[in-house]
Structures are given as C-alpha cells and as structure tokens.
mmCIF file of C-alpha atoms in Angstrom:
data_model
loop_
_atom_site.group_PDB
_atom_site.id
_atom_site.type_symbol
_atom_site.label_atom_id
_atom_site.label_comp_id
_atom_site.label_asym_id
_atom_site.label_seq_id
_atom_site.Cartn_x
_atom_site.Cartn_y
_atom_site.Cartn_z
ATOM 1 C CA MET A 1053 -16.603 30.359 7.837
ATOM 2 C CA LYS A 1054 -15.622 28.198 4.865
ATOM 3 C CA GLU A 1055 -11.947 27.271 4.727
ATOM 4 C CA GLU A 1056 -10.146 28.552 1.634
ATOM 5 C CA TYR A 1057 -8.908 25.772 -0.634
ATOM 6 C CA GLY A 1058 -5.201 25.223 -0.186
ATOM 7 C CA SER A 1059 -4.995 26.882 3.217
ATOM 8 C CA ILE A 1060 -2.979 25.172 5.927
ATOM 9 C CA ARG A 1061 -4.971 22.692 7.987
ATOM 10 C CA PRO A 1062 -4.483 22.698 11.774
ATOM 11 C CA SER A 1063 -3.091 19.154 11.594
ATOM 12 C CA GLU A 1064 -0.387 20.312 9.171
ATOM 13 C CA ARG A 1065 1.156 22.633 11.765
ATOM 14 C CA PHE A 1066 2.889 19.609 13.267
ATOM 15 C CA TRP A 1067 4.892 19.149 10.066
ATOM 16 C CA ILE A 1068 5.581 22.840 9.577
ATOM 17 C CA ASP A 1069 7.022 23.057 13.081
ATOM 18 C CA LEU A 1070 9.204 20.006 12.368
ATOM 19 C CA GLN A 1071 10.433 21.142 8.949
ATOM 20 C CA PRO A 1072 13.716 22.787 10.081
ATOM 21 C CA PHE A 1073 14.510 19.824 12.349
ATOM 22 C CA LEU A 1074 13.813 17.315 9.573
ATOM 23 C CA LEU A 1075 15.944 19.265 7.120
ATOM 24 C CA GLU A 1076 18.838 19.058 9.573
ATOM 25 C CA ARG A 1077 18.258 15.302 9.739
ATOM 26 C CA GLY A 1078 18.440 15.089 5.942
ATOM 27 C CA TYR A 1079 14.764 15.030 4.946
ATOM 28 C CA LYS A 1080 13.152 17.791 2.909
ATOM 29 C CA LEU A 1081 9.402 18.360 2.974
ATOM 30 C CA ARG A 1082 7.417 19.859 0.117
ATOM 31 C CA PRO A 1083 7.432 23.708 -0.168
ATOM 32 C CA ARG A 1084 4.002 23.881 1.484
ATOM 33 C CA TYR A 1085 5.545 22.876 4.818
ATOM 34 C CA ASP A 1086 8.317 25.468 4.860
ATOM 35 C CA PRO A 1087 7.682 27.869 7.788
ATOM 36 C CA ASN A 1088 8.264 30.766 5.360
ATOM 37 C CA TRP A 1089 5.937 29.412 2.693
ATOM 38 C CA ALA A 1090 3.786 31.822 0.711
ATOM 39 C CA PRO A 1091 1.055 30.330 -1.517
ATOM 40 C CA SER A 1092 2.244 30.395 -5.122
ATOM 41 C CA TRP A 1093 -1.268 31.051 -6.428
ATOM 42 C CA LYS A 1094 -1.358 34.372 -4.588
ATOM 43 C CA LYS A 1095 1.770 35.734 -6.247
ATOM 44 C CA SER A 1096 1.170 38.460 -8.808
ATOM 45 C CA TRP A 1097 2.866 36.604 -11.659
ATOM 46 C CA ASN A 1098 0.847 33.428 -11.181
ATOM 47 C CA PHE A 1099 -1.920 32.747 -13.682
ATOM 48 C CA LYS A 1100 -2.757 29.197 -12.598
ATOM 49 C CA SER A 1101 -5.776 28.230 -10.531
ATOM 50 C CA THR A 1102 -5.239 27.187 -6.934
ATOM 51 C CA VAL A 1103 -5.933 23.527 -7.671
ATOM 52 C CA SER A 1104 -3.255 23.559 -10.392
ATOM 53 C CA CYS A 1105 -0.523 24.616 -7.969
ATOM 54 C CA GLU A 1106 1.529 21.845 -6.397
ATOM 55 C CA ASP A 1107 1.825 23.641 -3.079
ATOM 56 C CA SER A 1108 -1.959 23.613 -2.615
ATOM 57 C CA MET A 1109 -1.922 19.830 -2.122
ATOM 58 C CA SER A 1110 -2.458 18.630 1.442
ATOM 59 C CA PHE A 1111 -2.646 15.043 2.696
ATOM 60 C CA LEU A 1112 -5.693 13.874 4.638
ATOM 61 C CA TYR A 1113 -3.921 11.713 7.225
ATOM 62 C CA PRO A 1114 -2.174 13.953 9.777
ATOM 63 C CA ARG A 1115 0.333 11.344 10.983
ATOM 64 C CA ILE A 1116 1.733 10.640 7.503
ATOM 65 C CA LEU A 1117 3.628 12.824 5.036
ATOM 66 C CA ASP A 1118 6.008 12.452 2.123
ATOM 67 C CA ALA A 1119 9.545 13.808 1.985
ATOM 68 C CA VAL A 1120 12.746 13.575 -0.028
ATOM 69 C CA ARG A 1121 15.962 12.176 1.414
ATOM 70 C CA VAL A 1122 18.404 14.957 0.655
ATOM 71 C CA ASN A 1123 21.579 12.933 0.171
ATOM 72 C CA ASP A 1124 20.252 10.868 -2.746
ATOM 73 C CA GLY A 1125 16.863 12.317 -3.744
ATOM 74 C CA THR A 1126 14.942 9.208 -2.689
ATOM 75 C CA LYS A 1127 11.236 9.758 -2.045
ATOM 76 C CA VAL A 1128 10.185 8.531 1.376
ATOM 77 C CA VAL A 1129 7.163 8.524 3.656
ATOM 78 C CA LEU A 1130 7.287 9.712 7.260
ATOM 79 C CA ARG A 1131 4.858 8.261 9.772
ATOM 80 C CA LYS A 1132 4.402 9.320 13.375
ATOM 81 C CA ALA A 1133 4.440 6.225 15.584
ATOM 82 C CA ASN A 1134 4.444 5.283 19.248
ATOM 83 C CA ILE A 1135 7.943 4.194 20.263
ATOM 84 C CA HIS A 1136 6.673 1.615 22.750
ATOM 85 C CA GLU A 1137 3.766 0.118 20.780
ATOM 86 C CA ASP A 1138 4.303 0.536 17.029
ATOM 87 C CA ILE A 1139 8.038 0.421 16.473
ATOM 88 C CA PRO A 1140 9.368 -2.710 18.279
ATOM 89 C CA VAL A 1141 7.652 -5.208 15.952
ATOM 90 C CA LEU A 1142 8.737 -3.273 12.864
ATOM 91 C CA GLU A 1143 12.330 -3.038 14.058
ATOM 92 C CA TYR A 1144 12.377 -6.769 14.823
ATOM 93 C CA LEU A 1145 11.061 -7.607 11.352
ATOM 94 C CA ASN A 1146 13.645 -5.261 9.843
ATOM 95 C CA SER A 1147 16.562 -6.930 11.619
ATOM 96 C CA PRO A 1148 19.316 -8.180 9.254
ATOM 97 C CA GLU A 1149 18.570 -11.807 10.106
ATOM 98 C CA LEU A 1150 14.881 -11.553 9.212
ATOM 99 C CA LEU A 1151 15.456 -9.379 6.148
ATOM 100 C CA ALA A 1152 17.626 -12.176 4.763
ATOM 101 C CA ASP A 1153 14.472 -14.284 4.326
ATOM 102 C CA PRO A 1154 13.009 -13.521 0.859
ATOM 103 C CA ARG A 1155 9.493 -14.129 2.195
ATOM 104 C CA ASN A 1156 9.778 -11.106 4.487
ATOM 105 C CA ASN A 1157 7.697 -8.454 2.753
ATOM 106 C CA THR A 1158 7.349 -6.164 5.740
ATOM 107 C CA VAL A 1159 7.651 -2.531 4.698
ATOM 108 C CA ARG A 1160 11.276 -1.492 5.085
ATOM 109 C CA VAL A 1161 12.246 0.914 7.850
ATOM 110 C CA LEU A 1162 14.925 3.242 6.494
ATOM 111 C CA ASP A 1163 15.301 5.367 9.605
ATOM 112 C CA VAL A 1164 13.700 6.122 12.960
ATOM 113 C CA ILE A 1165 13.770 9.764 14.029
ATOM 114 C CA PRO A 1166 12.974 10.455 17.703
ATOM 115 C CA LEU A 1167 10.763 13.499 18.007
ATOM 116 C CA PRO A 1168 12.136 16.464 19.928
ATOM 117 C CA TYR A 1169 10.130 17.256 23.055
ATOM 118 C CA ASP A 1170 8.191 13.966 22.899
ATOM 119 C CA ARG A 1171 9.777 10.823 24.306
ATOM 120 C CA ASP A 1172 6.844 8.583 23.407
ATOM 121 C CA PHE A 1173 6.777 9.179 19.650
ATOM 122 C CA ALA A 1174 9.141 9.006 16.708
ATOM 123 C CA LEU A 1175 8.954 9.252 12.932
ATOM 124 C CA ILE A 1176 9.385 6.051 10.961
ATOM 125 C CA VAL A 1177 10.983 6.655 7.560
ATOM 126 C CA MET A 1178 9.789 4.215 4.888
ATOM 127 C CA PRO A 1179 10.020 3.924 1.088
ATOM 128 C CA MET A 1180 7.219 5.547 -0.886
ATOM 129 C CA LEU A 1181 5.073 2.653 -2.085
ATOM 130 C CA TYR A 1182 1.969 2.367 -4.287
ATOM 131 C CA HIS A 1183 -1.241 0.448 -3.697
ATOM 132 C CA PHE A 1184 -0.993 -3.017 -5.218
ATOM 133 C CA ASP A 1185 -4.363 -2.809 -6.991
ATOM 134 C CA SER A 1186 -4.707 0.813 -7.971
ATOM 135 C CA HIS A 1187 -6.976 0.851 -10.992
ATOM 136 C CA LEU A 1188 -4.734 3.510 -12.475
ATOM 137 C CA THR A 1189 -2.084 0.786 -12.782
ATOM 138 C CA PRO A 1190 -4.310 -2.289 -13.162
ATOM 139 C CA PHE A 1191 -3.294 -5.916 -13.376
ATOM 140 C CA ARG A 1192 -3.251 -6.989 -17.031
ATOM 141 C CA HIS A 1193 -2.117 -10.623 -16.911
ATOM 142 C CA VAL A 1194 -2.885 -13.630 -14.712
ATOM 143 C CA SER A 1195 0.784 -13.985 -13.745
ATOM 144 C CA GLU A 1196 0.854 -10.465 -12.296
ATOM 145 C CA VAL A 1197 -1.913 -11.249 -9.818
ATOM 146 C CA LEU A 1198 -0.312 -14.568 -8.908
ATOM 147 C CA GLU A 1199 3.025 -12.874 -8.253
ATOM 148 C CA ALA A 1200 1.368 -10.464 -5.818
ATOM 149 C CA LEU A 1201 -0.731 -13.089 -4.024
ATOM 150 C CA GLU A 1202 2.197 -15.469 -3.678
ATOM 151 C CA GLN A 1203 4.265 -12.802 -1.933
ATOM 152 C CA PHE A 1204 1.437 -11.796 0.381
ATOM 153 C CA ILE A 1205 0.525 -15.363 1.344
ATOM 154 C CA TYR A 1206 4.101 -16.430 1.982
ATOM 155 C CA GLY A 1207 4.767 -13.119 3.687
ATOM 156 C CA LEU A 1208 1.908 -13.811 6.079
ATOM 157 C CA ALA A 1209 3.228 -17.321 6.726
ATOM 158 C CA PHE A 1210 6.616 -15.767 7.498
ATOM 159 C CA LEU A 1211 5.042 -13.458 10.089
ATOM 160 C CA HIS A 1212 3.181 -16.342 11.689
ATOM 161 C CA GLU A 1213 6.332 -18.470 11.876
ATOM 162 C CA HIS A 1214 7.767 -15.669 13.993
ATOM 163 C CA GLN A 1215 4.601 -15.617 16.119
ATOM 164 C CA ILE A 1216 3.517 -12.220 14.795
ATOM 165 C CA ALA A 1217 -0.074 -11.539 13.772
ATOM 166 C CA HIS A 1218 -0.497 -8.528 11.518
ATOM 167 C CA ARG A 1219 -4.134 -8.014 12.597
ATOM 168 C CA ASP A 1220 -4.874 -5.792 9.595
ATOM 169 C CA ALA A 1221 -3.656 -7.775 6.568
ATOM 170 C CA CYS A 1222 -6.375 -6.166 4.493
ATOM 171 C CA TYR A 1223 -6.820 -4.755 0.998
ATOM 172 C CA PHE A 1224 -5.634 -1.204 1.616
ATOM 173 C CA ASN A 1225 -2.506 -2.336 3.478
ATOM 174 C CA LEU A 1226 -1.151 -4.259 0.494
ATOM 175 C CA MET A 1227 1.408 -2.255 -1.453
ATOM 176 C CA MET A 1228 3.950 -2.592 -4.237
ATOM 177 C CA ASP A 1229 7.347 -1.121 -4.999
ATOM 178 C CA PRO A 1230 6.538 1.285 -7.869
ATOM 179 C CA THR A 1231 10.133 1.830 -9.002
ATOM 180 C CA LYS A 1232 9.900 -0.278 -12.167
ATOM 181 C CA VAL A 1233 6.144 -0.111 -12.676
ATOM 182 C CA ILE A 1234 5.911 3.704 -12.568
ATOM 183 C CA PRO A 1235 9.331 4.915 -13.769
ATOM 184 C CA SER A 1236 8.030 8.462 -14.212
ATOM 185 C CA GLY A 1237 7.379 8.735 -10.484
ATOM 186 C CA PHE A 1238 4.171 10.117 -9.005
ATOM 187 C CA HIS A 1239 2.914 12.816 -6.670
ATOM 188 C CA PHE A 1240 2.173 11.558 -3.170
ATOM 189 C CA VAL A 1241 -1.250 13.238 -2.970
ATOM 190 C CA LEU A 1242 -2.386 12.997 -6.602
ATOM 191 C CA ASN A 1243 -0.807 9.690 -7.492
ATOM 192 C CA HIS A 1244 -2.118 9.611 -11.063
ATOM 193 C CA LEU A 1245 0.089 12.635 -11.807
ATOM 194 C CA GLN A 1246 3.802 13.294 -11.752
ATOM 195 C CA ASP A 1247 5.328 15.778 -9.317
ATOM 196 C CA ASP A 1248 4.359 18.773 -11.441
ATOM 197 C CA VAL A 1249 0.688 17.748 -10.838
ATOM 198 C CA LYS A 1250 -0.121 18.189 -14.509
ATOM 199 C CA THR A 1251 1.712 15.409 -16.358
ATOM 200 C CA GLN A 1252 0.139 11.964 -16.341
ATOM 201 C CA VAL A 1253 2.177 9.141 -14.838
ATOM 202 C CA ILE A 1254 3.782 6.715 -17.260
ATOM 203 C CA TYR A 1255 3.769 3.120 -16.186
ATOM 204 C CA ASN A 1256 4.810 -0.295 -17.401
ATOM 205 C CA ASP A 1257 2.945 -3.546 -17.760
ATOM 206 C CA ARG A 1258 3.987 -5.391 -14.569
ATOM 207 C CA ARG A 1259 4.740 -8.571 -16.470
ATOM 208 C CA SER A 1260 7.283 -6.685 -18.582
ATOM 209 C CA VAL A 1261 9.268 -5.562 -15.518
ATOM 210 C CA ALA A 1262 8.824 -8.617 -13.276
ATOM 211 C CA PRO A 1263 9.672 -9.392 -10.590
ATOM 212 C CA VAL A 1264 7.762 -6.688 -8.743
ATOM 213 C CA LYS A 1265 8.139 -6.593 -4.968
ATOM 214 C CA TYR A 1266 5.027 -6.353 -2.779
ATOM 215 C CA TYR A 1267 4.804 -5.279 0.872
ATOM 216 C CA PHE A 1268 2.541 -5.255 3.907
ATOM 217 C CA ILE A 1269 2.238 -1.866 5.597
ATOM 218 C CA ASP A 1270 0.567 -0.533 8.754
ATOM 219 C CA TYR A 1271 1.893 -2.652 11.616
ATOM 220 C CA GLU A 1272 0.168 -0.434 14.157
ATOM 221 C CA THR A 1273 -1.948 -3.319 15.449
ATOM 222 C CA ALA A 1274 0.607 -6.101 14.887
ATOM 223 C CA ASP A 1275 1.653 -8.071 17.947
ATOM 224 C CA ARG A 1276 3.443 -11.228 19.031
ATOM 225 C CA PHE A 1277 1.393 -14.145 20.349
ATOM 226 C CA GLU A 1278 2.382 -17.429 21.911
ATOM 227 C CA PRO A 1279 1.052 -20.607 20.233
ATOM 228 C CA GLY A 1280 -2.570 -21.065 21.270
ATOM 229 C CA GLU A 1281 -2.842 -17.550 22.713
ATOM 230 C CA LYS A 1282 -6.138 -15.804 21.980
ATOM 231 C CA CYS A 1283 -7.021 -12.133 21.678
ATOM 232 C CA LEU A 1284 -10.025 -9.801 21.702
ATOM 233 C CA GLY A 1285 -11.163 -6.810 19.696
ATOM 234 C CA MET A 1286 -12.734 -5.673 16.440
ATOM 235 C CA ILE A 1287 -9.541 -4.748 14.619
ATOM 236 C CA GLY A 1288 -8.592 -4.022 11.018
ATOM 237 C CA GLN A 1289 -10.275 -2.689 7.889
ATOM 238 C CA ASN A 1290 -12.215 -5.917 7.371
ATOM 239 C CA ARG A 1291 -14.306 -6.696 10.441
ATOM 240 C CA THR A 1292 -16.566 -9.242 8.784
ATOM 241 C CA VAL A 1293 -14.480 -12.124 10.167
ATOM 242 C CA PRO A 1294 -17.134 -14.420 11.734
ATOM 243 C CA GLU A 1295 -15.322 -15.109 15.011
ATOM 244 C CA MET A 1296 -13.979 -11.596 15.585
ATOM 245 C CA SER A 1297 -15.404 -10.327 18.876
ATOM 246 C CA PRO A 1298 -14.764 -7.736 21.596
ATOM 247 C CA THR A 1299 -15.730 -10.273 24.272
ATOM 248 C CA VAL A 1300 -15.069 -13.824 23.002
ATOM 249 C CA PRO A 1301 -11.369 -14.728 22.560
ATOM 250 C CA TYR A 1302 -10.268 -15.775 19.058
ATOM 251 C CA ASP A 1303 -7.145 -16.930 17.216
ATOM 252 C CA PRO A 1304 -5.420 -13.845 15.703
ATOM 253 C CA PHE A 1305 -3.547 -15.942 13.139
ATOM 254 C CA LYS A 1306 -6.728 -17.420 11.680
ATOM 255 C CA VAL A 1307 -8.188 -13.911 11.497
ATOM 256 C CA ASP A 1308 -5.123 -12.805 9.523
ATOM 257 C CA VAL A 1309 -5.763 -15.586 7.013
ATOM 258 C CA TYR A 1310 -9.416 -14.596 6.655
ATOM 259 C CA GLN A 1311 -8.595 -10.911 6.167
ATOM 260 C CA LEU A 1312 -5.962 -11.610 3.522
ATOM 261 C CA GLY A 1313 -8.113 -14.300 1.912
ATOM 262 C CA SER A 1314 -11.008 -11.864 1.563
ATOM 263 C CA VAL A 1315 -8.884 -9.909 -0.910
ATOM 264 C CA ILE A 1316 -9.212 -12.773 -3.404
ATOM 265 C CA PRO A 1317 -13.001 -12.580 -4.003
ATOM 266 C CA ARG A 1318 -12.580 -8.828 -4.276
ATOM 267 C CA LEU A 1319 -10.057 -9.281 -7.091
ATOM 268 C CA ILE A 1320 -12.342 -11.830 -8.771
ATOM 269 C CA GLU A 1321 -15.156 -9.284 -8.553
ATOM 270 C CA TYR A 1322 -12.997 -6.551 -10.110
ATOM 271 C CA TYR A 1323 -11.279 -8.589 -12.823
ATOM 272 C CA GLU A 1324 -12.549 -11.030 -15.421
ATOM 273 C CA GLY A 1325 -10.274 -14.050 -15.757
ATOM 274 C CA LEU A 1326 -9.344 -14.819 -12.149
ATOM 275 C CA GLU A 1327 -11.976 -17.461 -11.400
ATOM 276 C CA LEU A 1328 -9.230 -20.072 -10.911
ATOM 277 C CA LEU A 1329 -8.488 -18.403 -7.551
ATOM 278 C CA LYS A 1330 -11.957 -18.991 -6.098
ATOM 279 C CA PRO A 1331 -11.098 -22.293 -4.320
ATOM 280 C CA LEU A 1332 -8.188 -20.583 -2.578
ATOM 281 C CA GLY A 1333 -10.318 -17.623 -1.520
ATOM 282 C CA ASP A 1334 -13.042 -19.940 -0.228
ATOM 283 C CA ALA A 1335 -10.583 -22.021 1.802
ATOM 284 C CA MET A 1336 -8.944 -18.953 3.347
ATOM 285 C CA THR A 1337 -12.299 -17.438 4.319
ATOM 286 C CA ASP A 1338 -14.078 -20.515 5.658
ATOM 287 C CA LYS A 1339 -16.548 -19.323 8.289
ATOM 288 C CA ASP A 1340 -15.303 -21.985 10.703
ATOM 289 C CA PRO A 1341 -11.812 -20.984 11.902
ATOM 290 C CA GLU A 1342 -11.054 -24.629 12.714
ATOM 291 C CA LYS A 1343 -11.618 -25.579 9.066
ATOM 292 C CA ARG A 1344 -9.947 -22.467 7.684
ATOM 293 C CA LEU A 1345 -6.464 -22.878 6.241
ATOM 294 C CA THR A 1346 -3.420 -21.643 8.116
ATOM 295 C CA ALA A 1347 -1.105 -19.237 6.300
ATOM 296 C CA SER A 1348 1.308 -22.077 5.562
ATOM 297 C CA GLU A 1349 -1.498 -24.272 4.226
ATOM 298 C CA SER A 1350 -2.681 -21.351 2.103
ATOM 299 C CA GLY A 1351 0.741 -21.315 0.463
ATOM 300 C CA GLN A 1352 0.463 -25.028 -0.288
ATOM 301 C CA LYS A 1353 -3.047 -24.578 -1.709
ATOM 302 C CA PHE A 1354 -1.775 -21.701 -3.847
ATOM 303 C CA GLN A 1355 0.957 -23.899 -5.313
ATOM 304 C CA GLU A 1356 -1.538 -26.690 -6.051
ATOM 305 C CA LEU A 1357 -3.630 -24.254 -8.094
ATOM 306 C CA VAL A 1358 -0.764 -22.506 -9.845
ATOM 307 C CA SER A 1359 1.794 -25.213 -10.601
ATOM 308 C CA PRO A 1360 -0.267 -26.873 -13.403
ATOM 309 C CA LEU A 1361 -0.680 -23.571 -15.300
ATOM 310 C CA THR A 1362 1.032 -23.300 -18.671
ATOM 311 C CA GLU A 1363 2.938 -20.251 -19.868
ATOM 312 C CA ALA A 1364 0.007 -19.405 -22.135
ATOM 313 C CA GLU A 1365 -2.372 -19.502 -19.165
ATOM 314 C CA LEU A 1366 -0.034 -17.373 -17.046
ATOM 315 C CA SER A 1367 0.276 -14.753 -19.772
ATOM 316 C CA GLN A 1368 -3.479 -14.666 -20.369
ATOM 317 C CA LYS A 1369 -4.830 -11.116 -20.317
ATOM 318 C CA ILE A 1370 -7.316 -10.148 -17.634
ATOM 319 C CA TRP A 1371 -9.722 -7.237 -17.751
ATOM 320 C CA LEU A 1372 -11.418 -4.976 -15.298
ATOM 321 C CA ARG A 1373 -15.067 -5.974 -15.518
ATOM 322 C CA ARG A 1374 -16.020 -2.323 -15.797
ATOM 323 C CA LEU A 1375 -14.474 -2.176 -19.265
ATOM 324 C CA SER A 1376 -16.853 -2.809 -22.142
ATOM 325 C CA PRO A 1377 -15.642 -4.711 -25.244
ATOM 326 C CA GLU A 1378 -15.220 -1.362 -26.996
ATOM 327 C CA ASP A 1379 -13.157 0.001 -24.100
ATOM 328 C CA ARG A 1380 -10.960 -3.092 -24.188
ATOM 329 C CA MET A 1381 -10.120 -2.397 -27.807
ATOM 330 C CA ILE A 1382 -9.038 1.108 -26.834
ATOM 331 C CA VAL A 1383 -6.807 -0.034 -23.989
ATOM 332 C CA GLY A 1384 -5.254 -2.658 -26.224
ATOM 333 C CA PHE A 1385 -2.813 0.042 -27.284
ATOM 334 C CA PRO A 1386 0.626 0.002 -25.602
ATOM 335 C CA ILE A 1387 0.128 0.768 -21.953
ATOM 336 C CA GLU A 1388 2.597 3.670 -21.882
ATOM 337 C CA THR A 1389 0.762 5.759 -24.476
ATOM 338 C CA PRO A 1390 -0.686 9.035 -23.163
ATOM 339 C CA PHE A 1391 -4.090 8.162 -24.605
ATOM 340 C CA TRP A 1392 -4.232 4.955 -22.550
ATOM 341 C CA VAL A 1393 -3.219 6.749 -19.385
ATOM 342 C CA LYS A 1394 -5.759 9.514 -19.892
ATOM 343 C CA PHE A 1395 -8.466 6.972 -20.685
ATOM 344 C CA LEU A 1396 -7.841 5.049 -17.476
ATOM 345 C CA GLU A 1397 -7.718 8.231 -15.447
ATOM 346 C CA SER A 1398 -11.116 9.263 -16.778
ATOM 347 C CA LEU A 1399 -12.561 5.913 -15.706
ATOM 348 C CA PHE A 1400 -10.848 5.324 -12.396
ATOM 349 C CA CYS A 1401 -9.546 8.605 -11.001
ATOM 350 C CA CYS A 1402 -11.817 8.074 -8.003
ATOM 351 C CA CYS A 1403 -10.208 4.728 -7.205
ATOM 352 C CA CYS A 1404 -7.145 4.215 -5.072
#
C-alpha cells in the first residue's frame, strides 16, 4: 500500500517519543513531532495542498533533526551519536584550549544530551549550518572561494597536528555558518525557503559580509593515530583515493589530504574563473601518497598561489559554468532581489 505523503515515517517515531523529554531539556521540535500532532492539511479550514504545509516536511536521515533552543530561539541540529565512538573526539576538539586556536573549524558542540533508557547513545546539539557550495547561494567572487579553502586546509592541518584524521573530509561535509549569508533564515528540510516554506530565502554576497566561518562536520569516522600508524578500510564519501584499501594499510592523514584536495577540481568544474587553483588540487591529489602534500604543506602551497593576487584579482567575479551569457546578465542584478533568488531556484533547486 502506497504511503500517504506527509504521513509519519517509522524512523520518525524515535523523535516523537523524545519530544516531551527534549522540551524539558530546553529544545523544541517542529509541530510534526508533537505526540498530539494532527496534520494541518486535514483540518476543515485548511485550503492548502499537503506539500504546502510546513508540518508535512520530514527529513530523510533518521539520526538527525532540527530543533529550536527555547531560551534564545537559536536553531540547532540534533544528531544521535554513540557515546563511546563518536563523541570523545568531538568533545576533545571542542575543549576550551583547542577552541582558542582560530584554525579549529570543527563543528561546535553546544550540548550533549544522554538518551533516557540507552546508555550507549546521546544527542549532540550543534548549530544549524549550510552547505558551503550550495548552488542556491553560489560563490560569486574569487576571494570567497579562497576564504573557504583556506579555512578548510588550515583546519585539516590543525586536526593533523593533534593526531586526528577526519577520514571523511569530503565535499558534503564542508559547511558554512549561514548567519550573515542568509539573514532571512531557512527551513531545515527545504533550505531554499524560509520557515513558512513559501517565501524564498534572502541571502547576501559572501564578500559583502566577510569573514564567513566554515566548518567540518561528521566526525563519525574520525580517530586519533600515532605518527606512522596505518589504518584499513574504504571510508568516506570519496573512495577514489588510490591507496585506500580494506586489506593494505595506508596513511589516514594522506587520505584526508586527497579527499579534501579532490574538492578543488570539483569547484573548478562547477565555476569558471578558478583555474588558478589547479596546481594546488593536483598536488593534494597526487596518486602517489609519498609525493602528495601533507596538510601543512598544502597550506604553504595555498599561500604561494594566493599571496601574489591583487585586490582586483581577488574581487574578480566567477560564474557557474551552467549559466549562459544571457543568464549571467540576468543574475547581474543585486543578489538579494526576489527575481534573482527565483531564477537560481529554478536552475538549481535539485542541488544541495
């Protein structure tokens, strides 16, 4: 039997059962997860379609959900995590001493909530972030891309200095703080819309609100390694790393560099005007791990490429290659105009 759109998924029962407990702890879930919820589209006075109702929106990943911190209205993300495996590295990286280092761009842990009736799991409370390269909020200047890459490269070097390999420093785990870039806020499920799920988000050119802070997320596979220690396993979103193997030991730190470095050719493929980054991407993704740069060396290489750039070169506009010359004229209007937002949504609503 076909499931009715908007109906509660079995995986969502976990959050519905937790809703009263979380409210007591100061975190409010969306109306959909209230144990007494009744679908708004089934009420007699409702004339909207199911898909137009905010409470019909479910999230695909059962271990993750958004919430609001009651005491100040801050939007947060809750993630179910193993206390023994996932949380220790995150807590270490969120210690006051390590947070004092500006290179530390580990996602911030705002709270850890032990789960009732389950000693092995807890909920990690984190800020609500936005993907760093969502094509609904595209890069528009060379300097914006450089700001992001600099933070990720030096952030990876910071992890490695503390003998931590991320093991999934890949494209979809690179995020940004949206506070200044998307001042209108956004809905967690339909992130091109505001919370009413009908009004388009309004966002700023990143260069106009710089600096923007970028973060690594998903430390589920992160671990500490002694110098020279090897590991096994096909791990992470990008498993094209030449030496990665389930049977032959490899250096996890060099794999981190490859996985992060592989983001660079992807950006060059998406955007016109980033060819200057090709030498860095090539050096970080050398097929021979012995010849591949370390994270620290990647930072040095980055500076060699960037330091000679003039202000005019840094402010140079870049374009998504998918945009034709005619489209570029259209999006030359101020970025906050509704027409621009609607135009981008029509082109890239399928992108993250």
